[in-house]
PDB file of C-alpha atoms in Angstrom:
ATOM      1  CA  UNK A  21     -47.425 -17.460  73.813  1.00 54.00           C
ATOM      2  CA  UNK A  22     -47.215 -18.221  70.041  1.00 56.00           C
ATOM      3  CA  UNK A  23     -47.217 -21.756  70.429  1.00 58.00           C
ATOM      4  CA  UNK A  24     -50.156 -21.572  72.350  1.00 57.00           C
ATOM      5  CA  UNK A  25     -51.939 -18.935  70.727  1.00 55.00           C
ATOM      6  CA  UNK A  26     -51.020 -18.704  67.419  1.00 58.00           C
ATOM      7  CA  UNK A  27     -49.277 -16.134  65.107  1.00 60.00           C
ATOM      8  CA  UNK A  28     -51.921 -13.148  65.865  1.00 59.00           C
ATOM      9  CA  UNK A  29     -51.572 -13.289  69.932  1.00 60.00           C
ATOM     10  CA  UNK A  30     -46.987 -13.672  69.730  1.00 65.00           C
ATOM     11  CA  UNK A  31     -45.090 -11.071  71.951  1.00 71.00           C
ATOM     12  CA  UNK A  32     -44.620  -8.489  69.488  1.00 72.00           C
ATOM     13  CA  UNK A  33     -47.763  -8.201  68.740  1.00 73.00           C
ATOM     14  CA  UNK A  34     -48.819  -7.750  72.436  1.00 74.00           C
ATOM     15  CA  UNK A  35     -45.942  -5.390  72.641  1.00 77.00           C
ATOM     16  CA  UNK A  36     -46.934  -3.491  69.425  1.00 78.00           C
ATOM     17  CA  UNK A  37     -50.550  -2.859  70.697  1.00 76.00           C
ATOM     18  CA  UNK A  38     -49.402  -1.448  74.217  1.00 79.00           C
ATOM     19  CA  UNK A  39     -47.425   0.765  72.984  1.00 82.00           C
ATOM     20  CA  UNK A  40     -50.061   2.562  70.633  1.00 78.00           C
ATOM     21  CA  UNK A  41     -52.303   2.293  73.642  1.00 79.00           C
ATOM     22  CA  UNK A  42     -49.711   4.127  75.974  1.00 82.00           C
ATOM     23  CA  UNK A  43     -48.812   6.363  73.135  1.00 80.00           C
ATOM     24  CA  UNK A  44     -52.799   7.452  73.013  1.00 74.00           C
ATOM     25  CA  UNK A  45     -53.206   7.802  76.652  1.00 75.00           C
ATOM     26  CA  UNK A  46     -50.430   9.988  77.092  1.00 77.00           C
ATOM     27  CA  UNK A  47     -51.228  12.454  74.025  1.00 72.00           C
ATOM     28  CA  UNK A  48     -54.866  12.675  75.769  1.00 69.00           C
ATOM     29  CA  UNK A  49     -53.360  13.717  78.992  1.00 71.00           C
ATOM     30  CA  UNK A  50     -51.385  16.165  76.992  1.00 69.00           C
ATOM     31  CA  UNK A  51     -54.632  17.558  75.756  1.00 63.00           C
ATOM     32  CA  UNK A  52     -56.575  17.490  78.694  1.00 64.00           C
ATOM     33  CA  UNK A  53     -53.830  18.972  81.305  1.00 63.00           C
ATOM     34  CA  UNK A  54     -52.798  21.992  78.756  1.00 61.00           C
ATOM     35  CA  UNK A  55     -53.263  25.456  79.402  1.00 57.00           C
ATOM     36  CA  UNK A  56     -55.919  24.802  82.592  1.00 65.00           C
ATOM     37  CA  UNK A  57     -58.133  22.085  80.470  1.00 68.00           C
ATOM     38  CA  UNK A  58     -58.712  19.201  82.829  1.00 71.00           C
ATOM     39  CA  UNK A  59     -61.536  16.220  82.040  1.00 72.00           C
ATOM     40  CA  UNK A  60     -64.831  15.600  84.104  1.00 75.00           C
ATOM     41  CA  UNK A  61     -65.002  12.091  84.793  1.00 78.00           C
ATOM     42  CA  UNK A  62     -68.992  12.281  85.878  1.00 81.00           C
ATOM     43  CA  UNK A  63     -69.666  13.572  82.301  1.00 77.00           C
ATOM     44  CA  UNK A  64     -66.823  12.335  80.546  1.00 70.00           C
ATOM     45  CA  UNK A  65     -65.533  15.835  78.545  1.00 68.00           C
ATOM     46  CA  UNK A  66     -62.854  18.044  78.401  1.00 64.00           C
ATOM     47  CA  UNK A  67     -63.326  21.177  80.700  1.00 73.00           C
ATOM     48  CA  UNK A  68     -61.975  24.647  80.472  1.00 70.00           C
ATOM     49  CA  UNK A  69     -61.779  27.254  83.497  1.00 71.00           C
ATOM     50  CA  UNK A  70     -63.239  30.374  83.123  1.00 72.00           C
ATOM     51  CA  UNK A  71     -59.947  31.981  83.138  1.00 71.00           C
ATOM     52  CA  UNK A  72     -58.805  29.967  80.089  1.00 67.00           C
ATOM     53  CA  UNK A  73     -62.122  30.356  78.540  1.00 66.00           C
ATOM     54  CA  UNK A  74     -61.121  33.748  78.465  1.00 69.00           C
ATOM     55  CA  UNK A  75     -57.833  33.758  76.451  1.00 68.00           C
ATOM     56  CA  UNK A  76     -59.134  31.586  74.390  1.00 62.00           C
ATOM     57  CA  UNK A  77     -61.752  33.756  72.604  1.00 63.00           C
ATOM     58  CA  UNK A  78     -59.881  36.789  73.143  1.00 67.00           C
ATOM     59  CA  UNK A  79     -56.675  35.053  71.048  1.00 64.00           C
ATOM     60  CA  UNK A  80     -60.033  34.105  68.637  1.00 55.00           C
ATOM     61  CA  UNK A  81     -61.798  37.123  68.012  1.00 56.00           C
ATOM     62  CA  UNK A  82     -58.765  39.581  68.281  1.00 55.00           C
ATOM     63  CA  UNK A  83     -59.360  40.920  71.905  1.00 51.00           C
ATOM     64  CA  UNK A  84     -62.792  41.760  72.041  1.00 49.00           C
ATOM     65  CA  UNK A  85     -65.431  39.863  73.589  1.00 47.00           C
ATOM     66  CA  UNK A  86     -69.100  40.308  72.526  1.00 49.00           C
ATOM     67  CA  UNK A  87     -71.661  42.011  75.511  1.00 46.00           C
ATOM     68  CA  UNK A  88     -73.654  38.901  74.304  1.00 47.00           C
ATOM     69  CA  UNK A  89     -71.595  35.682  75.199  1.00 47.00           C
ATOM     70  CA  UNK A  90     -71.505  35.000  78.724  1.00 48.00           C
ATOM     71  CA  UNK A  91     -67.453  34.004  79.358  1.00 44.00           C
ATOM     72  CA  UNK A  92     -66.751  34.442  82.829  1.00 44.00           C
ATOM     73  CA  UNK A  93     -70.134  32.049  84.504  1.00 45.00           C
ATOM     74  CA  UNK A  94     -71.715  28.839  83.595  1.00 46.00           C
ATOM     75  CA  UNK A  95     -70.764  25.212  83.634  1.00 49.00           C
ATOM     76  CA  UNK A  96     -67.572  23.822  81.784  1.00 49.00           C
ATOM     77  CA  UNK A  97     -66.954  24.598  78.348  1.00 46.00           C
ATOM     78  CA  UNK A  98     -67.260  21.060  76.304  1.00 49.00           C
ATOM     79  CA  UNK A  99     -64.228  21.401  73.768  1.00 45.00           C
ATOM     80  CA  UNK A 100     -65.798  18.511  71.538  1.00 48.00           C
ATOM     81  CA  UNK A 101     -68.008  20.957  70.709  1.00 49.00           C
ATOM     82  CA  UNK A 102     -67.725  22.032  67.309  1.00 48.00           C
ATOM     83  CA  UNK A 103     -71.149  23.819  66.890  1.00 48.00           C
ATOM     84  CA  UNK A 104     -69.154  27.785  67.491  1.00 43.00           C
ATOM     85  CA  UNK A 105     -66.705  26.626  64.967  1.00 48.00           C
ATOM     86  CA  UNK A 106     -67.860  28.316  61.669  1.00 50.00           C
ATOM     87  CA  UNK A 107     -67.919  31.705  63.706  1.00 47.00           C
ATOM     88  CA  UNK A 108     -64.548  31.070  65.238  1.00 43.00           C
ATOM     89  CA  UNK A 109     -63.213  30.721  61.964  1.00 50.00           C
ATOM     90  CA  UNK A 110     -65.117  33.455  60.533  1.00 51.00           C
ATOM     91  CA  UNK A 111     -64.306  36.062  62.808  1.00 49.00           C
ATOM     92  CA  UNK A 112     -60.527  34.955  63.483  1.00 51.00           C
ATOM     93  CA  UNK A 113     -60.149  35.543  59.603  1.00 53.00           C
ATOM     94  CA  UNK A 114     -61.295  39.304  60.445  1.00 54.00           C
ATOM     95  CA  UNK A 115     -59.322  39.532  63.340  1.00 49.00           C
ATOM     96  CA  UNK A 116     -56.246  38.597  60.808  1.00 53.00           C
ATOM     97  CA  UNK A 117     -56.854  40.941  58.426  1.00 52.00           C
ATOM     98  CA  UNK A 118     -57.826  43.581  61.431  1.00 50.00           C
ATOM     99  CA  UNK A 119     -53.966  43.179  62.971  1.00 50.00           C
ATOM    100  CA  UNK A 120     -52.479  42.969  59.656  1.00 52.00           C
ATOM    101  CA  UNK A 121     -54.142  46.443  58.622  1.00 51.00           C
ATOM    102  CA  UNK A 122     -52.893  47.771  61.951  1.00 50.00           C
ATOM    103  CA  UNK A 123     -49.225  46.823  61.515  1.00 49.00           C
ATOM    104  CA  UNK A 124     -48.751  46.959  58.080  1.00 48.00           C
ATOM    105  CA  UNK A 125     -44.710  47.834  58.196  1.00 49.00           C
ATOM    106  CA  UNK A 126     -44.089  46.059  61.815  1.00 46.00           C
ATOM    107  CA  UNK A 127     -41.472  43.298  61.568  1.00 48.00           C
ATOM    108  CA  UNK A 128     -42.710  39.727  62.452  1.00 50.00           C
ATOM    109  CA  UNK A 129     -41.445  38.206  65.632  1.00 52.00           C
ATOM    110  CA  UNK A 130     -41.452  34.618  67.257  1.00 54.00           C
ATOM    111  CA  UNK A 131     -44.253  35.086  69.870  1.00 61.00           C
ATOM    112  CA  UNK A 132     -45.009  32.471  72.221  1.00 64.00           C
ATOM    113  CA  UNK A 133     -47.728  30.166  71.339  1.00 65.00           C
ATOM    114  CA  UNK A 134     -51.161  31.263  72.412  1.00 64.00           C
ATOM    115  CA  UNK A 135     -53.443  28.788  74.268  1.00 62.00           C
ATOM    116  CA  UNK A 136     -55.729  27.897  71.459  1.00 66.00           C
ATOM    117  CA  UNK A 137     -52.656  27.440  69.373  1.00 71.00           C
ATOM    118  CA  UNK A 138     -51.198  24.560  72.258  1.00 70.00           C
ATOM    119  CA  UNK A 139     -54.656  23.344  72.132  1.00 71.00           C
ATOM    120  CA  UNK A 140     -54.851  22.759  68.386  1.00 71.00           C
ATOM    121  CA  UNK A 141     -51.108  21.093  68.261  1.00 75.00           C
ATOM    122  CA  UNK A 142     -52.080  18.304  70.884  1.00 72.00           C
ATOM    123  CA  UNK A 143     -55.796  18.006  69.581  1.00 72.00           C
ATOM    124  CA  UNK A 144     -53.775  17.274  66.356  1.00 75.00           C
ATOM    125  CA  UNK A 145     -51.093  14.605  67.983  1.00 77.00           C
ATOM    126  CA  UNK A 146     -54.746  13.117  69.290  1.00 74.00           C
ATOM    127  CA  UNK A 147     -55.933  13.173  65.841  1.00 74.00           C
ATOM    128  CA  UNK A 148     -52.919  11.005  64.864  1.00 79.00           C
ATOM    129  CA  UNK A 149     -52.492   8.831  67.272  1.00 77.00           C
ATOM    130  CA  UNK A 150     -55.565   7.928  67.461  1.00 77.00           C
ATOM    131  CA  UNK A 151     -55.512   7.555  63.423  1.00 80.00           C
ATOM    132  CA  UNK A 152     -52.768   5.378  63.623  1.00 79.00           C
ATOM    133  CA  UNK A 153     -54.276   3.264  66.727  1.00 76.00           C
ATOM    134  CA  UNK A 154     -57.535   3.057  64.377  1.00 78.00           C
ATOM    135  CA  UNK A 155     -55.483   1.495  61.233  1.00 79.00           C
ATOM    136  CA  UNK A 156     -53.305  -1.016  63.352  1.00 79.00           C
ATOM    137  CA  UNK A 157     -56.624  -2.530  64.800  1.00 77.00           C
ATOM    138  CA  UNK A 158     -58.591  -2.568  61.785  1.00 80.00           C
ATOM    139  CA  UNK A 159     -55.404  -4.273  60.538  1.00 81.00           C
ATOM    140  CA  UNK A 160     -55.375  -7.058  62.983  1.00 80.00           C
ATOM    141  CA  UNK A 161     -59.221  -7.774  63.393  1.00 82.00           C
ATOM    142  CA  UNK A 162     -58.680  -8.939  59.870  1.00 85.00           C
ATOM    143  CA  UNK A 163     -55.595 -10.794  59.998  1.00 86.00           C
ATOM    144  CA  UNK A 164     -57.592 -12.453  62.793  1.00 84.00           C
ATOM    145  CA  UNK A 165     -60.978 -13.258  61.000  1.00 86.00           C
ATOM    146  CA  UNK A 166     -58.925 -14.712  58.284  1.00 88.00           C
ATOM    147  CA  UNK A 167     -56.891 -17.243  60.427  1.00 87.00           C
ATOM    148  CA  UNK A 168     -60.225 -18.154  62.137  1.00 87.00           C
ATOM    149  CA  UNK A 169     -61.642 -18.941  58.786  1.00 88.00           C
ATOM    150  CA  UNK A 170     -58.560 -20.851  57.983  1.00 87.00           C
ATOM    151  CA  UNK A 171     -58.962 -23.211  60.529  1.00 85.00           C
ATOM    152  CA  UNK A 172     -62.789 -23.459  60.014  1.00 85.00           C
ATOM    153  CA  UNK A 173     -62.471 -24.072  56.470  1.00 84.00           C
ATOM    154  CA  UNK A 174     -59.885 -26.828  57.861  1.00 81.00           C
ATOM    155  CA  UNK A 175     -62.337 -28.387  59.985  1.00 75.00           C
ATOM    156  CA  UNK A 176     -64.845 -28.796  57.023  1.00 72.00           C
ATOM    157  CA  UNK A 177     -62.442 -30.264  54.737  1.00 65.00           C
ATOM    158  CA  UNK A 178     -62.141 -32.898  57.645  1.00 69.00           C
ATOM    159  CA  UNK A 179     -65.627 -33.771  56.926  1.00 66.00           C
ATOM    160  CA  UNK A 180     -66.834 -32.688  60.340  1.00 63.00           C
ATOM    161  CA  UNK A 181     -69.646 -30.240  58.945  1.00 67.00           C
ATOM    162  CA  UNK A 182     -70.271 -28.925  55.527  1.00 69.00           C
ATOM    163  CA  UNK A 183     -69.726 -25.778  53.655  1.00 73.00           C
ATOM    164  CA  UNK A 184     -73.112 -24.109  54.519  1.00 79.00           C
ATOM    165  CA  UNK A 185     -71.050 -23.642  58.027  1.00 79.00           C
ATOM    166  CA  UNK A 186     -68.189 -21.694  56.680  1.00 81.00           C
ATOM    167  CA  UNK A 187     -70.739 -19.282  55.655  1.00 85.00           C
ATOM    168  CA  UNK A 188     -72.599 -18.910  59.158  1.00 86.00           C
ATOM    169  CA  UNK A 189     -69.194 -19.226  60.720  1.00 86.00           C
ATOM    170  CA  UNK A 190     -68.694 -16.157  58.923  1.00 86.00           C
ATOM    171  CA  UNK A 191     -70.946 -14.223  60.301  1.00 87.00           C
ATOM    172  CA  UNK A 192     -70.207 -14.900  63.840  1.00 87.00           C
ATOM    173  CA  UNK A 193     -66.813 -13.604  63.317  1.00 87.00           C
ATOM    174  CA  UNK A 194     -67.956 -10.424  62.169  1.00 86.00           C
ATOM    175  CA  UNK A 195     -68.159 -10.100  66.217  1.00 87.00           C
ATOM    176  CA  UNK A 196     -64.245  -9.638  67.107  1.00 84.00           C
ATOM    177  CA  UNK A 197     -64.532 -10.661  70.601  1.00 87.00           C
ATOM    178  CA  UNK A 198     -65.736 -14.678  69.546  1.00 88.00           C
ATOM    179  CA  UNK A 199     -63.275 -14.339  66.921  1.00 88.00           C
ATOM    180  CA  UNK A 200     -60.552 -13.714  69.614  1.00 88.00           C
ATOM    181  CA  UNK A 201     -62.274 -16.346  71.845  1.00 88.00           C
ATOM    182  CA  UNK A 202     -61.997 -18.545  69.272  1.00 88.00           C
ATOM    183  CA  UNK A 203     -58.202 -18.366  68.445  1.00 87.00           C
ATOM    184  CA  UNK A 204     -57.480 -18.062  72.533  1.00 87.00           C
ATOM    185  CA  UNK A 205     -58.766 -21.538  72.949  1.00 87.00           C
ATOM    186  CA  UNK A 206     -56.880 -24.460  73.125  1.00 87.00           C
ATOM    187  CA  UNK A 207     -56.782 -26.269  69.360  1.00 83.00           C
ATOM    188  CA  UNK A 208     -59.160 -29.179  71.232  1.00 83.00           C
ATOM    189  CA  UNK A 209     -62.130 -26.893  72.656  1.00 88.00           C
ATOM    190  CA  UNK A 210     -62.273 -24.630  69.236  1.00 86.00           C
ATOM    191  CA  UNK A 211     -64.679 -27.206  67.434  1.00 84.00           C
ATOM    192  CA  UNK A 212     -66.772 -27.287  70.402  1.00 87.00           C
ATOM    193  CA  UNK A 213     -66.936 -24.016  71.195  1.00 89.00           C
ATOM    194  CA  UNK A 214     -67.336 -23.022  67.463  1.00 87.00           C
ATOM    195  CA  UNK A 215     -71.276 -25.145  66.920  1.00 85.00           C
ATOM    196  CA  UNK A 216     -72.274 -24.089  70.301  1.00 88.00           C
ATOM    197  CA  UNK A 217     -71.828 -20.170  69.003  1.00 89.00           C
ATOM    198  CA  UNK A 218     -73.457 -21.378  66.249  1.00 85.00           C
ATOM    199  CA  UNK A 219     -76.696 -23.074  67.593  1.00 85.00           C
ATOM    200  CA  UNK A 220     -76.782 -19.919  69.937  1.00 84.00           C
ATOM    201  CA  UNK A 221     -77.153 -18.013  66.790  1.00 79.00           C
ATOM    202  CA  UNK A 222     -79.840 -20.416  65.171  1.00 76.00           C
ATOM    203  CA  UNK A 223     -81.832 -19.666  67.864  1.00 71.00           C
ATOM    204  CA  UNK A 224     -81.285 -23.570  69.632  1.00 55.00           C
TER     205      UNK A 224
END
């Protein structure tokens, strides 16, 4: 594969990218499949049942629910949705203080994590991985673009075109997926496959 492909598409590479890929898709399914939360394909979210729902604003708001918010009908709860968060965080800082005021000699003990504290640890390992996922592409899109302009630059110190087509050659590497084209090629088909992008993009 690195003979063919060059040093970007070797097997450790391969191997290096599906493993952050497996990595992601099994912290997701960690997410989704906690503590009742499941994922609607038809609308692609995270869903909560009622039940769930529940717990989680009672462990919020320090067991009380407000006459006001419907909890127990309506469609599935979208957790992506961050537009309750500034009263979540308001009124779980009351409910702190509230217990705290309550129980003011009581010893601490090791409780079992609450739902919307599982929730928060794998949203977090999400977070990370998908961090993580985010740097090691951002990495290798570059690493590629530069070894494409390597062997364009190459190809104009041959004398097959001039500089004016590093610069548009350039630009049509900004798009990853020619860029990976590109390098997939055999060595032979590059140069012709290279000026046809570019009279594509010149409009010809």
């Amino acid at each position: 594969m690195k003979a063919k492909h060059g040093d970007l598409f070797d097997k450790e590479r391969v191997r290096s990218k599906q493993k952050n890929l497996r990595t992601l898709y099994w912290d997701v399914n960690k997410l989704i499949e906690v503590s009742g939360f499941g994922w609607d394909k038809t609308r692609c979210l995270v869903t909560a049942e009622t039940s769930v729902w529940d717990d989680f604003i009672t462990c919020v708001w320090g067991g009380t629910v407000r006459p006001s918010v419907p909890v127990s009908t309506g469609p599935p709860v979208d957790a992506n949705d961050s537009s309750l968060q500034g009263e979540i965080d308001e009124e779980g800082e009351e409910s702190s203080k509230r217990s705290q005021s309550q129980t003011p000699n009581s010893r601490s003990k090791k409780k079992k994590s609450s739902p919307c504290e599982v929730i928060a640890e794998a949203m977090a390992i999400v977070a990370e991985s998908m961090r993580n996922y985010a740097n090691t592409q951002a990495k290798a899109s570059t690493a590629l673009k530069k070894k494409c302009m390597e062997l364009v630059s190459d190809l104009c110190l041959n004398g097959e075109r001039g500089k004016d087509e590093i610069i548009k050659a350039s630009q049509l590497f900004q798009n990853s997926a020619k860029a990976e084209m590109f390098m997939i090629l055999e060595p032979e088909y590059r140069t012709q496959y290279l000026w046809a992008e570019l009279e594509v993009e010149r409009g010809g």
